[in-house]
Amino acid sequence: QVQLVESGGGLVQTGGSMRLSCAASGSDFSLRGMGWYRQVPGSQREMVAYITNGATAYYSNFAKGRFTISRNNAEQTVHLEMNNLRPEDTAVYFCLFCSRYRCTATGDGDWGQGTQVTVSS
C-alpha cells in the first residue's frame, strides 16, 4: 500500500506564495495520476489540481493562473506551487495517489494525511 507524506503547509499573508510537496512510497507511481485536493471544515473536499501519469496538468477554475502542479517520477514526489494566495484558499490540502492514470473529481485512490494552509488577510 502506498504511503504519502505531505509537507509545506503553514501560514502566509494574502498575496504570498507557498509550495506543498507530497512524497510517495511504493510502486506504480509513474503509472498513476497525482492530485491535490482541499477541504474546509463543514464543506466537501474539492479538487485543486491533478497531473496525469504523462504529466498533463488539470486545474480547477479557482487554481488556474495561480497554482502549478508538477511531478518528479524519479523522486516519487508531486508539488503544488501556489501564488497570489487569498484568504479563501485557507483549507487542509490533501495529496492523492489516484487509482488510475488520471484523477477524478471525487478523489478515488489513496490519501495523504493533509497539511493546513492558512492565508491571513
mmCIF file of N, CA and C in Angstrom:
data_model
loop_
_atom_site.group_PDB
_atom_site.id
_atom_site.type_symbol
_atom_site.label_atom_id
_atom_site.label_comp_id
_atom_site.label_asym_id
_atom_site.label_seq_id
_atom_site.Cartn_x
_atom_site.Cartn_y
_atom_site.Cartn_z
ATOM 1 N N GLN A 1 0.839 -1.186 0.000
ATOM 2 C CA GLN A 1 0.000 0.000 0.000
ATOM 3 C C GLN A 1 0.879 1.242 0.000
ATOM 4 N N VAL A 2 0.477 2.221 -0.769
ATOM 5 C CA VAL A 2 1.268 3.432 -0.880
ATOM 6 C C VAL A 2 1.139 4.266 0.384
ATOM 7 N N GLN A 3 2.205 4.950 0.733
ATOM 8 C CA GLN A 3 2.187 5.906 1.837
ATOM 9 C C GLN A 3 2.550 7.269 1.283
ATOM 10 N N LEU A 4 1.828 8.281 1.731
ATOM 11 C CA LEU A 4 2.021 9.639 1.251
ATOM 12 C C LEU A 4 2.354 10.540 2.423
ATOM 13 N N VAL A 5 3.370 11.356 2.247
ATOM 14 C CA VAL A 5 3.768 12.296 3.291
ATOM 15 C C VAL A 5 3.783 13.687 2.694
ATOM 16 N N GLU A 6 2.916 14.544 3.221
ATOM 17 C CA GLU A 6 2.813 15.906 2.724
ATOM 18 C C GLU A 6 3.630 16.852 3.591
ATOM 19 N N SER A 7 4.070 17.920 2.977
ATOM 20 C CA SER A 7 4.810 18.938 3.716
ATOM 21 C C SER A 7 4.626 20.279 3.034
ATOM 22 N N GLY A 8 4.953 21.336 3.763
ATOM 23 C CA GLY A 8 4.959 22.658 3.165
ATOM 24 C C GLY A 8 3.823 23.572 3.558
ATOM 25 N N GLY A 9 2.887 23.101 4.328
ATOM 26 C CA GLY A 9 1.796 23.965 4.741
ATOM 27 C C GLY A 9 2.243 24.964 5.789
ATOM 28 N N GLY A 10 1.332 25.856 6.158
ATOM 29 C CA GLY A 10 1.649 26.841 7.179
ATOM 30 C C GLY A 10 0.827 28.091 7.004
ATOM 31 N N LEU A 11 1.354 29.185 7.521
ATOM 32 C CA LEU A 11 0.654 30.468 7.493
ATOM 33 C C LEU A 11 1.353 31.405 6.516
ATOM 34 N N VAL A 12 0.555 32.082 5.715
ATOM 35 C CA VAL A 12 1.088 33.028 4.738
ATOM 36 C C VAL A 12 0.122 34.200 4.639
ATOM 37 N N GLN A 13 0.634 35.345 4.271
ATOM 38 C CA GLN A 13 -0.222 36.515 4.100
ATOM 39 C C GLN A 13 -0.869 36.521 2.723
ATOM 40 N N THR A 14 -1.951 37.240 2.616
ATOM 41 C CA THR A 14 -2.613 37.407 1.326
ATOM 42 C C THR A 14 -1.620 37.916 0.290
ATOM 43 N N GLY A 15 -1.661 37.274 -0.881
ATOM 44 C CA GLY A 15 -0.746 37.637 -1.949
ATOM 45 C C GLY A 15 0.554 36.872 -1.926
ATOM 46 N N GLY A 16 0.774 36.120 -0.866
ATOM 47 C CA GLY A 16 2.013 35.361 -0.726
ATOM 48 C C GLY A 16 1.994 34.058 -1.495
ATOM 49 N N SER A 17 3.077 33.323 -1.371
ATOM 50 C CA SER A 17 3.240 32.062 -2.088
ATOM 51 C C SER A 17 3.578 30.943 -1.108
ATOM 52 N N MET A 18 3.286 29.736 -1.551
ATOM 53 C CA MET A 18 3.575 28.557 -0.729
ATOM 54 C C MET A 18 3.729 27.356 -1.649
ATOM 55 N N ARG A 19 4.615 26.468 -1.267
ATOM 56 C CA ARG A 19 4.843 25.253 -2.050
ATOM 57 C C ARG A 19 4.556 24.038 -1.187
ATOM 58 N N LEU A 20 3.636 23.220 -1.657
ATOM 59 C CA LEU A 20 3.322 21.968 -0.985
ATOM 60 C C LEU A 20 4.017 20.823 -1.712
ATOM 61 N N SER A 21 4.462 19.860 -0.928
ATOM 62 C CA SER A 21 5.111 18.686 -1.505
ATOM 63 C C SER A 21 4.476 17.425 -0.944
ATOM 64 N N CYS A 22 4.517 16.385 -1.744
ATOM 65 C CA CYS A 22 3.984 15.094 -1.329
ATOM 66 C C CYS A 22 4.946 14.028 -1.822
ATOM 67 N N ALA A 23 5.452 13.235 -0.895
ATOM 68 C CA ALA A 23 6.362 12.151 -1.233
ATOM 69 C C ALA A 23 5.626 10.828 -1.088
ATOM 70 N N ALA A 24 5.739 9.999 -2.110
ATOM 71 C CA ALA A 24 5.022 8.726 -2.132
ATOM 72 C C ALA A 24 5.994 7.561 -2.058
ATOM 73 N N SER A 25 5.607 6.571 -1.298
ATOM 74 C CA SER A 25 6.379 5.342 -1.269
ATOM 75 C C SER A 25 5.573 4.266 -1.980
ATOM 76 N N GLY A 26 6.208 3.186 -2.334
ATOM 77 C CA GLY A 26 5.510 2.121 -3.021
ATOM 78 C C GLY A 26 5.739 2.163 -4.523
ATOM 79 N N SER A 27 5.154 1.223 -5.199
ATOM 80 C CA SER A 27 5.391 1.071 -6.632
ATOM 81 C C SER A 27 4.292 1.747 -7.441
ATOM 82 N N ASP A 28 4.444 1.747 -8.736
ATOM 83 C CA ASP A 28 3.440 2.238 -9.684
ATOM 84 C C ASP A 28 3.280 3.739 -9.698
ATOM 85 N N PHE A 29 4.158 4.485 -9.045
ATOM 86 C CA PHE A 29 3.996 5.934 -9.008
ATOM 87 C C PHE A 29 3.933 6.502 -10.417
ATOM 88 N N SER A 30 4.797 6.067 -11.307
ATOM 89 C CA SER A 30 4.858 6.642 -12.649
ATOM 90 C C SER A 30 3.640 6.279 -13.495
ATOM 91 N N LEU A 31 2.849 5.332 -13.035
ATOM 92 C CA LEU A 31 1.670 4.903 -13.788
ATOM 93 C C LEU A 31 0.398 5.625 -13.338
ATOM 94 N N ARG A 32 0.461 6.319 -12.223
ATOM 95 C CA ARG A 32 -0.741 6.885 -11.625
ATOM 96 C C ARG A 32 -0.784 8.406 -11.731
ATOM 97 N N GLY A 33 -2.010 8.895 -11.795
ATOM 98 C CA GLY A 33 -2.179 10.324 -11.636
ATOM 99 C C GLY A 33 -1.973 10.713 -10.176
ATOM 100 N N MET A 34 -1.610 11.985 -9.961
ATOM 101 C CA MET A 34 -1.431 12.514 -8.613
ATOM 102 C C MET A 34 -2.230 13.808 -8.518
ATOM 103 N N GLY A 35 -2.877 13.995 -7.387
ATOM 104 C CA GLY A 35 -3.719 15.173 -7.267
ATOM 105 C C GLY A 35 -3.574 15.879 -5.940
ATOM 106 N N TRP A 36 -4.010 17.118 -5.945
ATOM 107 C CA TRP A 36 -4.132 17.906 -4.714
ATOM 108 C C TRP A 36 -5.597 18.309 -4.574
ATOM 109 N N TYR A 37 -6.109 18.106 -3.391
ATOM 110 C CA TYR A 37 -7.486 18.450 -3.061
ATOM 111 C C TYR A 37 -7.451 19.273 -1.775
ATOM 112 N N ARG A 38 -8.544 19.954 -1.501
ATOM 113 C CA ARG A 38 -8.577 20.721 -0.270
ATOM 114 C C ARG A 38 -9.956 20.641 0.366
ATOM 115 N N GLN A 39 -9.977 20.899 1.655
ATOM 116 C CA GLN A 39 -11.235 20.804 2.385
ATOM 117 C C GLN A 39 -11.264 21.829 3.499
ATOM 118 N N VAL A 40 -12.389 22.506 3.559
ATOM 119 C CA VAL A 40 -12.679 23.445 4.633
ATOM 120 C C VAL A 40 -13.672 22.770 5.567
ATOM 121 N N PRO A 41 -13.535 22.938 6.878
ATOM 122 C CA PRO A 41 -14.485 22.293 7.797
ATOM 123 C C PRO A 41 -15.926 22.611 7.430
ATOM 124 N N GLY A 42 -16.742 21.566 7.376
ATOM 125 C CA GLY A 42 -18.146 21.731 7.042
ATOM 126 C C GLY A 42 -18.435 21.699 5.559
ATOM 127 N N SER A 43 -17.396 21.587 4.749
ATOM 128 C CA SER A 43 -17.583 21.541 3.299
ATOM 129 C C SER A 43 -17.002 20.261 2.730
ATOM 130 N N GLN A 44 -17.412 19.956 1.506
ATOM 131 C CA GLN A 44 -16.881 18.766 0.859
ATOM 132 C C GLN A 44 -15.455 19.029 0.371
ATOM 133 N N ARG A 45 -14.718 17.952 0.277
ATOM 134 C CA ARG A 45 -13.382 18.045 -0.282
ATOM 135 C C ARG A 45 -13.495 18.361 -1.768
ATOM 136 N N GLU A 46 -12.668 19.275 -2.252
ATOM 137 C CA GLU A 46 -12.720 19.655 -3.651
ATOM 138 C C GLU A 46 -11.345 19.513 -4.292
ATOM 139 N N MET A 47 -11.374 19.234 -5.582
ATOM 140 C CA MET A 47 -10.131 19.085 -6.310
ATOM 141 C C MET A 47 -9.525 20.445 -6.573
ATOM 142 N N VAL A 48 -8.218 20.534 -6.377
ATOM 143 C CA VAL A 48 -7.477 21.749 -6.691
ATOM 144 C C VAL A 48 -6.823 21.602 -8.061
ATOM 145 N N ALA A 49 -6.086 20.506 -8.205
ATOM 146 C CA ALA A 49 -5.383 20.233 -9.457
ATOM 147 C C ALA A 49 -4.951 18.778 -9.457
ATOM 148 N N TYR A 50 -4.738 18.245 -10.646
ATOM 149 C CA TYR A 50 -4.129 16.936 -10.732
ATOM 150 C C TYR A 50 -3.241 16.864 -11.959
ATOM 151 N N ILE A 51 -2.363 15.892 -11.934
ATOM 152 C CA ILE A 51 -1.427 15.710 -13.034
ATOM 153 C C ILE A 51 -1.446 14.234 -13.408
ATOM 154 N N THR A 52 -1.581 13.959 -14.690
ATOM 155 C CA THR A 52 -1.659 12.577 -15.139
ATOM 156 C C THR A 52 -0.290 11.909 -15.098
ATOM 157 N N ASN A 53 -0.285 10.612 -15.353
ATOM 158 C CA ASN A 53 0.995 9.908 -15.373
ATOM 159 C C ASN A 53 1.879 10.434 -16.494
ATOM 160 N N GLY A 54 1.269 11.019 -17.500
ATOM 161 C CA GLY A 54 2.024 11.615 -18.603
ATOM 162 C C GLY A 54 2.346 13.078 -18.402
ATOM 163 N N ALA A 55 2.094 13.574 -17.185
ATOM 164 C CA ALA A 55 2.440 14.946 -16.793
ATOM 165 C C ALA A 55 1.565 16.018 -17.430
ATOM 166 N N THR A 56 0.356 15.659 -17.818
ATOM 167 C CA THR A 56 -0.625 16.670 -18.242
ATOM 168 C C THR A 56 -1.352 17.165 -17.004
ATOM 169 N N ALA A 57 -1.408 18.462 -16.858
ATOM 170 C CA ALA A 57 -1.979 19.054 -15.650
ATOM 171 C C ALA A 57 -3.387 19.588 -15.905
ATOM 172 N N TYR A 58 -4.228 19.454 -14.898
ATOM 173 C CA TYR A 58 -5.590 19.976 -14.930
ATOM 174 C C TYR A 58 -5.821 20.774 -13.645
ATOM 175 N N TYR A 59 -6.537 21.891 -13.793
ATOM 176 C CA TYR A 59 -6.759 22.777 -12.662
ATOM 177 C C TYR A 59 -8.227 23.117 -12.504
ATOM 178 N N SER A 60 -8.649 23.263 -11.273
ATOM 179 C CA SER A 60 -9.956 23.836 -11.020
ATOM 180 C C SER A 60 -9.897 25.314 -11.369
ATOM 181 N N ASN A 61 -11.056 25.879 -11.631
ATOM 182 C CA ASN A 61 -11.073 27.272 -12.091
ATOM 183 C C ASN A 61 -10.392 28.215 -11.121
ATOM 184 N N PHE A 62 -10.583 27.991 -9.835
ATOM 185 C CA PHE A 62 -10.005 28.914 -8.863
ATOM 186 C C PHE A 62 -8.474 28.807 -8.813
ATOM 187 N N ALA A 63 -7.935 27.706 -9.325
ATOM 188 C CA ALA A 63 -6.496 27.493 -9.275
ATOM 189 C C ALA A 63 -5.780 27.953 -10.554
ATOM 190 N N LYS A 64 -6.521 28.079 -11.625
ATOM 191 C CA LYS A 64 -5.903 28.437 -12.903
ATOM 192 C C LYS A 64 -5.212 29.792 -12.821
ATOM 193 N N GLY A 65 -3.993 29.818 -13.314
ATOM 194 C CA GLY A 65 -3.236 31.062 -13.327
ATOM 195 C C GLY A 65 -2.520 31.380 -12.028
ATOM 196 N N ARG A 66 -2.850 30.666 -10.956
ATOM 197 C CA ARG A 66 -2.204 30.942 -9.663
ATOM 198 C C ARG A 66 -1.425 29.736 -9.140
ATOM 199 N N PHE A 67 -1.915 28.539 -9.425
ATOM 200 C CA PHE A 67 -1.298 27.320 -8.895
ATOM 201 C C PHE A 67 -0.653 26.526 -10.030
ATOM 202 N N THR A 68 0.420 25.829 -9.693
ATOM 203 C CA THR A 68 1.085 24.960 -10.656
ATOM 204 C C THR A 68 1.397 23.628 -9.992
ATOM 205 N N ILE A 69 0.939 22.559 -10.619
ATOM 206 C CA ILE A 69 1.229 21.229 -10.124
ATOM 207 C C ILE A 69 2.337 20.618 -10.983
ATOM 208 N N SER A 70 3.216 19.873 -10.337
ATOM 209 C CA SER A 70 4.304 19.216 -11.065
ATOM 210 C C SER A 70 4.627 17.898 -10.373
ATOM 211 N N ARG A 71 5.301 17.041 -11.085
ATOM 212 C CA ARG A 71 5.675 15.749 -10.513
ATOM 213 C C ARG A 71 7.088 15.385 -10.918
ATOM 214 N N ASN A 72 7.719 14.590 -10.076
ATOM 215 C CA ASN A 72 9.044 14.067 -10.351
ATOM 216 C C ASN A 72 8.977 12.564 -10.129
ATOM 217 N N ASN A 73 8.935 11.812 -11.203
ATOM 218 C CA ASN A 73 8.765 10.368 -11.074
ATOM 219 C C ASN A 73 9.983 9.696 -10.444
ATOM 220 N N ALA A 74 11.154 10.205 -10.714
ATOM 221 C CA ALA A 74 12.363 9.611 -10.144
ATOM 222 C C ALA A 74 12.369 9.734 -8.622
ATOM 223 N N GLU A 75 11.875 10.857 -8.122
ATOM 224 C CA GLU A 75 11.824 11.077 -6.677
ATOM 225 C C GLU A 75 10.482 10.666 -6.073
ATOM 226 N N GLN A 76 9.536 10.340 -6.938
ATOM 227 C CA GLN A 76 8.183 9.966 -6.493
ATOM 228 C C GLN A 76 7.585 11.088 -5.644
ATOM 229 N N THR A 77 7.628 12.269 -6.185
ATOM 230 C CA THR A 77 7.067 13.421 -5.490
ATOM 231 C C THR A 77 6.134 14.191 -6.426
ATOM 232 N N VAL A 78 5.210 14.890 -5.811
ATOM 233 C CA VAL A 78 4.346 15.808 -6.524
ATOM 234 C C VAL A 78 4.308 17.105 -5.728
ATOM 235 N N HIS A 79 4.307 18.216 -6.439
ATOM 236 C CA HIS A 79 4.368 19.514 -5.802
ATOM 237 C C HIS A 79 3.209 20.390 -6.269
ATOM 238 N N LEU A 80 2.832 21.295 -5.394
ATOM 239 C CA LEU A 80 1.827 22.287 -5.746
ATOM 240 C C LEU A 80 2.391 23.650 -5.371
ATOM 241 N N GLU A 81 2.694 24.429 -6.377
ATOM 242 C CA GLU A 81 3.181 25.788 -6.182
ATOM 243 C C GLU A 81 1.972 26.707 -6.212
ATOM 244 N N MET A 82 1.776 27.461 -5.129
ATOM 245 C CA MET A 82 0.603 28.329 -5.019
ATOM 246 C C MET A 82 1.070 29.776 -4.889
ATOM 247 N N ASN A 83 0.586 30.600 -5.775
ATOM 248 C CA ASN A 83 0.945 32.015 -5.788
ATOM 249 C C ASN A 83 -0.299 32.866 -5.620
ATOM 250 N N ASN A 84 -0.063 34.125 -5.242
ATOM 251 C CA ASN A 84 -1.160 35.076 -5.080
ATOM 252 C C ASN A 84 -2.276 34.480 -4.213
ATOM 253 N N LEU A 85 -1.897 33.964 -3.089
ATOM 254 C CA LEU A 85 -2.852 33.289 -2.219
ATOM 255 C C LEU A 85 -3.856 34.256 -1.620
ATOM 256 N N ARG A 86 -5.054 33.754 -1.422
ATOM 257 C CA ARG A 86 -6.173 34.534 -0.903
ATOM 258 C C ARG A 86 -6.694 33.883 0.377
ATOM 259 N N PRO A 87 -7.363 34.640 1.214
ATOM 260 C CA PRO A 87 -7.927 34.042 2.439
ATOM 261 C C PRO A 87 -8.843 32.847 2.143
ATOM 262 N N GLU A 88 -9.544 32.877 1.026
ATOM 263 C CA GLU A 88 -10.432 31.768 0.697
ATOM 264 C C GLU A 88 -9.693 30.504 0.275
ATOM 265 N N ASP A 89 -8.379 30.590 0.139
ATOM 266 C CA ASP A 89 -7.578 29.392 -0.110
ATOM 267 C C ASP A 89 -7.252 28.643 1.183
ATOM 268 N N THR A 90 -7.610 29.219 2.305
ATOM 269 C CA THR A 90 -7.381 28.568 3.585
ATOM 270 C C THR A 90 -8.150 27.256 3.652
ATOM 271 N N ALA A 91 -7.421 26.172 3.911
ATOM 272 C CA ALA A 91 -8.030 24.837 3.938
ATOM 273 C C ALA A 91 -6.962 23.825 4.344
ATOM 274 N N VAL A 92 -7.396 22.611 4.543
ATOM 275 C CA VAL A 92 -6.462 21.492 4.650
ATOM 276 C C VAL A 92 -6.288 20.938 3.244
ATOM 277 N N TYR A 93 -5.051 20.811 2.834
ATOM 278 C CA TYR A 93 -4.732 20.333 1.500
ATOM 279 C C TYR A 93 -4.255 18.884 1.586
ATOM 280 N N PHE A 94 -4.840 18.068 0.723
ATOM 281 C CA PHE A 94 -4.554 16.631 0.725
ATOM 282 C C PHE A 94 -3.931 16.209 -0.594
ATOM 283 N N CYS A 95 -2.973 15.354 -0.491
ATOM 284 C CA CYS A 95 -2.373 14.719 -1.654
ATOM 285 C C CYS A 95 -3.120 13.418 -1.937
ATOM 286 N N LEU A 96 -3.311 13.120 -3.213
ATOM 287 C CA LEU A 96 -4.000 11.892 -3.612
ATOM 288 C C LEU A 96 -3.174 11.110 -4.616
ATOM 289 N N PHE A 97 -2.967 9.845 -4.312
ATOM 290 C CA PHE A 97 -2.369 8.888 -5.250
ATOM 291 C C PHE A 97 -3.536 8.243 -5.972
ATOM 292 N N CYS A 98 -3.777 8.660 -7.180
ATOM 293 C CA CYS A 98 -5.010 8.298 -7.862
ATOM 294 C C CYS A 98 -5.021 6.838 -8.292
ATOM 295 N N SER A 99 -6.203 6.317 -8.412
ATOM 296 C CA SER A 99 -6.352 4.896 -8.731
ATOM 297 C C SER A 99 -5.969 4.594 -10.171
ATOM 298 N N ARG A 100 -6.032 5.590 -11.016
ATOM 299 C CA ARG A 100 -5.740 5.395 -12.425
ATOM 300 C C ARG A 100 -4.700 6.401 -12.910
ATOM 301 N N TYR A 101 -4.524 6.461 -14.226
ATOM 302 C CA TYR A 101 -3.525 7.366 -14.799
ATOM 303 C C TYR A 101 -3.927 8.826 -14.643
ATOM 304 N N ARG A 102 -5.252 9.053 -14.392
ATOM 305 C CA ARG A 102 -5.729 10.389 -14.131
ATOM 306 C C ARG A 102 -6.579 10.351 -12.872
ATOM 307 N N CYS A 103 -6.916 11.517 -12.363
ATOM 308 C CA CYS A 103 -7.667 11.582 -11.115
ATOM 309 C C CYS A 103 -9.109 11.965 -11.382
ATOM 310 N N THR A 104 -9.954 11.696 -10.422
ATOM 311 C CA THR A 104 -11.377 12.010 -10.551
ATOM 312 C C THR A 104 -11.758 13.125 -9.594
ATOM 313 N N ALA A 105 -12.865 13.748 -9.868
ATOM 314 C CA ALA A 105 -13.332 14.832 -9.005
ATOM 315 C C ALA A 105 -13.633 14.335 -7.594
ATOM 316 N N THR A 106 -14.064 13.092 -7.508
ATOM 317 C CA THR A 106 -14.409 12.532 -6.206
ATOM 318 C C THR A 106 -13.188 12.020 -5.452
ATOM 319 N N GLY A 107 -12.069 11.915 -6.147
ATOM 320 C CA GLY A 107 -10.858 11.523 -5.452
ATOM 321 C C GLY A 107 -10.755 10.041 -5.145
ATOM 322 N N ASP A 108 -10.672 9.217 -6.166
ATOM 323 C CA ASP A 108 -10.503 7.778 -5.972
ATOM 324 C C ASP A 108 -9.023 7.440 -5.876
ATOM 325 N N GLY A 109 -8.643 6.845 -4.741
ATOM 326 C CA GLY A 109 -7.243 6.493 -4.560
ATOM 327 C C GLY A 109 -6.851 6.531 -3.102
ATOM 328 N N ASP A 110 -5.576 6.731 -2.865
ATOM 329 C CA ASP A 110 -5.035 6.762 -1.513
ATOM 330 C C ASP A 110 -4.701 8.189 -1.124
ATOM 331 N N TRP A 111 -5.104 8.555 0.100
ATOM 332 C CA TRP A 111 -4.951 9.931 0.564
ATOM 333 C C TRP A 111 -3.775 10.099 1.511
ATOM 334 N N GLY A 112 -3.193 11.275 1.443
ATOM 335 C CA GLY A 112 -2.242 11.666 2.463
ATOM 336 C C GLY A 112 -2.987 12.172 3.686
ATOM 337 N N GLN A 113 -2.227 12.564 4.694
ATOM 338 C CA GLN A 113 -2.841 12.953 5.963
ATOM 339 C C GLN A 113 -3.330 14.396 5.947
ATOM 340 N N GLY A 114 -2.900 15.170 4.989
ATOM 341 C CA GLY A 114 -3.336 16.560 4.875
ATOM 342 C C GLY A 114 -2.372 17.521 5.545
ATOM 343 N N THR A 115 -2.325 18.717 5.013
ATOM 344 C CA THR A 115 -1.494 19.770 5.592
ATOM 345 C C THR A 115 -2.283 21.075 5.577
ATOM 346 N N GLN A 116 -2.227 21.791 6.669
ATOM 347 C CA GLN A 116 -3.023 23.006 6.807
ATOM 348 C C GLN A 116 -2.344 24.174 6.111
ATOM 349 N N VAL A 117 -3.138 24.881 5.322
ATOM 350 C CA VAL A 117 -2.692 26.129 4.705
ATOM 351 C C VAL A 117 -3.618 27.233 5.206
ATOM 352 N N THR A 118 -3.036 28.246 5.793
ATOM 353 C CA THR A 118 -3.808 29.374 6.302
ATOM 354 C C THR A 118 -3.288 30.653 5.679
ATOM 355 N N VAL A 119 -4.220 31.386 5.060
ATOM 356 C CA VAL A 119 -3.877 32.646 4.409
ATOM 357 C C VAL A 119 -4.522 33.768 5.207
ATOM 358 N N SER A 120 -3.706 34.613 5.768
ATOM 359 C CA SER A 120 -4.223 35.697 6.594
ATOM 360 C C SER A 120 -4.519 36.924 5.738
ATOM 361 N N SER A 121 -5.550 37.635 6.141
ATOM 362 C CA SER A 121 -5.951 38.823 5.376
ATOM 363 C C SER A 121 -5.275 40.076 5.907
#
